[in-house]
Amino acid sequence: MYAHPKLPSFRLDGKTALVTGASRGIGMACASALAQAGARVTVAARSRLDLELVCRAIASAGGDAQALILDVTDSERVNSAVIERGPFNILVNSAGCNNPRPMVDVEDRDIDEILTLNVKSTFYMCRAVARGLLQVGQSGSIINISSQMGHVGSHGRTVYCASKHAIEGMTKSLAWELGPQQIRVNTVCPTFIETALTEEMFKRPGFREWVTSKIALNRVGQIEEVMGAIVFLASDASSLMTGSALMLDGGWTAA
Ligand code: NAP
């Protein structure tokens, strides 16, 4: 008689999670997913009102969420907030931005804004959360919201693509550095998802048609479609996975 393998748990009861960019969009869906899987979630962003609404929604669905007003580009505040509220077993870095335009029209301030929020802040968050876990000797899972644009190039997205390719490289290196302490680091790479970030883009004539023509499933994504991947990567169900990219791109990069 062989030892019958037991399905590892997708539950996150007893775990603490921190989600940045959780006041709306993909980050909000990630926070909600982690709370529904049993984690105690801290939702971070700059807008107090939006965070309070998210906490209320999570609580009314039976979850546990606290708001953290935090500008993730402020590394000192990041460090002090994580010391004060941590340690966190799970970190999701979702705060991010884009400002698509032809490269010849990109201004220095666009480069600074995108690289500071998308790359430097992700590093600040990973460093602060890793320090907290190493201090108490606990394992963890860090999930960086990258993009399909971390794997391909695209018109009008030079700086954004650079930032997401940087996230992919950072994630692979973090996986090696933190692996011995059982802190796993992976990315999730969505295609175009309907959020405030993409609302203006979809108003441009022909843009939705161009996007859907590049997606094998022939449609754009919804925030709910990121939730399963987040719970998988946060939980023991993905215990052998680190330094990887989970594509949620409807087939875009399979072309
Ligand atoms: P979104 O709706 O614009 O939400 C961005 C979030 O980031 C908000 O919660 C915002 O909250 C927060 N944020 C912005 N600046 C911040 C700062 N300095 N400090 C703390 N929080 C800050 O964007 P989204 O579509 O959900 O995108 C989330 C992530 O997914 C980004 O990394 C994006 O690159 C990635 N992504 C998006 C798509 C897509 O199609 N939507 C596709 C692939 C990847 P406050 O304004 O309240 O601070």
Tab-separated table of N, CA and C and ligand atoms in Angstrom, residues 21-27 44-47 70-73 94-97 117-118 145-147 160 164 190-193 195-198, ligand 1:
chain	number	residue	atom	x	y	z
A	21	GLY	N	-1.079	48.976	-2.491
A	21	GLY	CA	-1.981	49.308	-3.604
A	21	GLY	C	-3.332	48.650	-3.420
A	22	ALA	N	-3.725	48.496	-2.152
A	22	ALA	CA	-4.929	47.714	-1.851
A	22	ALA	C	-6.189	48.562	-1.772
A	23	SER	N	-6.083	49.854	-2.102
A	23	SER	CA	-7.276	50.695	-1.981
A	23	SER	C	-8.220	50.522	-3.165
A	24	ARG	N	-7.721	49.899	-4.231
A	24	ARG	CA	-8.592	49.650	-5.393
A	24	ARG	C	-7.916	48.633	-6.318
A	25	GLY	N	-8.636	48.263	-7.371
A	25	GLY	CA	-8.065	47.473	-8.458
A	25	GLY	C	-7.532	46.111	-8.038
A	26	ILE	N	-6.394	45.754	-8.630
A	26	ILE	CA	-5.822	44.422	-8.430
A	26	ILE	C	-5.419	44.215	-6.968
A	27	GLY	N	-4.834	45.235	-6.345
A	27	GLY	CA	-4.422	45.115	-4.944
A	27	GLY	C	-5.603	44.847	-4.032
A	44	ALA	N	-2.646	48.493	2.445
A	44	ALA	CA	-1.860	49.729	2.434
A	44	ALA	C	-2.052	50.508	1.139
A	45	ALA	N	-2.154	51.817	1.278
A	45	ALA	CA	-2.210	52.764	0.155
A	45	ALA	C	-2.211	54.157	0.777
A	46	ARG	N	-2.427	55.192	-0.072
A	46	ARG	CA	-2.408	56.554	0.481
A	46	ARG	C	-3.794	57.056	0.856
A	47	SER	N	-4.846	56.544	0.209
A	47	SER	CA	-6.182	57.107	0.450
A	47	SER	C	-6.910	56.413	1.598
A	70	LEU	N	-0.047	54.539	3.839
A	70	LEU	CA	1.387	54.454	3.584
A	70	LEU	C	1.696	54.851	2.148
A	71	ASP	N	2.616	55.811	2.010
A	71	ASP	CA	3.175	56.102	0.692
A	71	ASP	C	4.393	55.201	0.546
A	72	VAL	N	4.305	54.218	-0.326
A	72	VAL	CA	5.369	53.202	-0.409
A	72	VAL	C	6.661	53.738	-1.032
A	73	THR	N	6.621	54.966	-1.558
A	73	THR	CA	7.862	55.549	-2.091
A	73	THR	C	8.729	56.151	-0.982
A	94	SER	N	1.426	45.459	-4.973
A	94	SER	CA	0.566	45.769	-6.126
A	94	SER	C	0.594	47.251	-6.493
A	95	ALA	N	1.063	48.115	-5.582
A	95	ALA	CA	1.109	49.554	-5.906
A	95	ALA	C	1.963	49.723	-7.160
A	96	GLY	N	1.430	50.393	-8.139
A	96	GLY	CA	2.167	50.569	-9.392
A	96	GLY	C	1.456	51.571	-10.272
A	97	CYS	N	2.164	52.043	-11.295
A	97	CYS	CA	1.557	53.035	-12.190
A	97	CYS	C	2.121	52.892	-13.598
A	117	LEU	N	7.989	54.239	-8.158
A	117	LEU	CA	6.873	53.476	-7.581
A	117	LEU	C	6.973	51.989	-7.926
A	118	ASN	N	7.217	51.683	-9.201
A	118	ASN	CA	7.152	50.274	-9.623
A	118	ASN	C	8.357	49.460	-9.167
A	145	ILE	N	3.431	41.979	-8.062
A	145	ILE	CA	2.553	42.085	-9.231
A	145	ILE	C	3.371	42.727	-10.351
A	146	SER	N	3.770	41.882	-11.267
A	146	SER	CA	4.541	42.321	-12.432
A	146	SER	C	3.537	42.557	-13.551
A	147	SER	N	3.740	41.973	-14.698
A	147	SER	CA	2.843	42.162	-15.843
A	147	SER	C	3.336	41.261	-16.978
A	160	TYR	N	7.523	51.571	-18.606
A	160	TYR	CA	6.732	50.569	-17.867
A	160	TYR	C	7.323	49.170	-18.069
A	164	LYS	N	8.857	46.596	-15.243
A	164	LYS	CA	8.345	45.253	-14.963
A	164	LYS	C	9.405	44.185	-15.253
A	190	PRO	N	-0.227	39.707	-15.021
A	190	PRO	CA	-1.510	39.798	-15.721
A	190	PRO	C	-1.385	40.469	-17.087
A	191	THR	N	-2.342	40.150	-17.940
A	191	THR	CA	-2.556	40.924	-19.155
A	191	THR	C	-3.376	42.160	-18.780
A	192	PHE	N	-4.004	42.817	-19.729
A	192	PHE	CA	-4.816	43.997	-19.419
A	192	PHE	C	-6.042	43.595	-18.585
A	193	ILE	N	-6.162	44.242	-17.436
A	193	ILE	CA	-7.271	43.989	-16.517
A	193	ILE	C	-8.057	45.298	-16.404
A	195	THR	N	-9.308	48.110	-14.691
A	195	THR	CA	-9.164	48.827	-13.417
A	195	THR	C	-9.065	50.314	-13.745
A	196	ALA	N	-8.901	51.134	-12.694
A	196	ALA	CA	-8.730	52.577	-12.913
A	196	ALA	C	-7.505	52.856	-13.778
A	197	LEU	N	-6.482	51.996	-13.647
A	197	LEU	CA	-5.230	52.193	-14.406
A	197	LEU	C	-5.454	52.102	-15.911
A	198	THR	N	-6.350	51.235	-16.323
A	198	THR	CA	-6.535	50.996	-17.763
A	198	THR	C	-7.784	51.684	-18.328
B	1	NAP	P1	-4.815	51.035	-9.921
B	1	NAP	O1	-6.233	50.641	-10.011
B	1	NAP	O2	-4.396	52.345	-10.477
B	1	NAP	O3	-4.368	50.943	-8.390
B	1	NAP	C1	-3.102	51.379	-8.000
B	1	NAP	C2	-2.992	51.236	-6.505
B	1	NAP	O4	-1.700	51.694	-6.094
B	1	NAP	C3	-4.012	52.067	-5.753
B	1	NAP	O5	-4.462	51.332	-4.649
B	1	NAP	C4	-3.204	53.263	-5.281
B	1	NAP	O6	-3.779	53.764	-4.085
B	1	NAP	C5	-1.851	52.612	-5.031
B	1	NAP	N1	-0.732	53.548	-5.016
B	1	NAP	C6	-0.350	54.381	-6.015
B	1	NAP	N2	0.707	55.112	-5.614
B	1	NAP	C7	0.999	54.729	-4.338
B	1	NAP	C8	1.960	55.119	-3.386
B	1	NAP	N3	2.885	56.049	-3.662
B	1	NAP	N4	1.958	54.528	-2.165
B	1	NAP	C9	1.038	53.568	-1.884
B	1	NAP	N5	0.097	53.148	-2.751
B	1	NAP	C10	0.087	53.738	-3.956
B	1	NAP	O7	-3.873	49.950	-10.632
B	1	NAP	P2	-4.109	48.384	-10.923
B	1	NAP	O8	-4.595	48.246	-12.300
B	1	NAP	O9	-4.844	47.763	-9.796
B	1	NAP	O10	-2.586	47.902	-10.935
B	1	NAP	C11	-1.996	47.299	-9.797
B	1	NAP	C12	-0.696	46.642	-10.227
B	1	NAP	O11	-0.934	45.699	-11.253
B	1	NAP	C13	0.347	47.629	-10.780
B	1	NAP	O12	1.621	47.244	-10.337
B	1	NAP	C14	0.228	47.429	-12.282
B	1	NAP	O13	1.433	47.731	-12.957
B	1	NAP	C15	-0.085	45.933	-12.337
B	1	NAP	N6	-0.756	45.516	-13.559
B	1	NAP	C16	-1.941	46.060	-13.924
B	1	NAP	C17	-2.560	45.626	-15.094
B	1	NAP	C18	-3.863	46.188	-15.558
B	1	NAP	O14	-4.200	45.957	-16.730
B	1	NAP	N7	-4.635	46.876	-14.709
B	1	NAP	C19	-1.954	44.640	-15.893
B	1	NAP	C20	-0.744	44.100	-15.484
B	1	NAP	C21	-0.147	44.555	-14.308
B	1	NAP	P3	-3.689	55.286	-3.562
B	1	NAP	O15	-3.869	56.160	-4.756
B	1	NAP	O16	-4.793	55.332	-2.572
B	1	NAP	O17	-2.344	55.409	-2.919
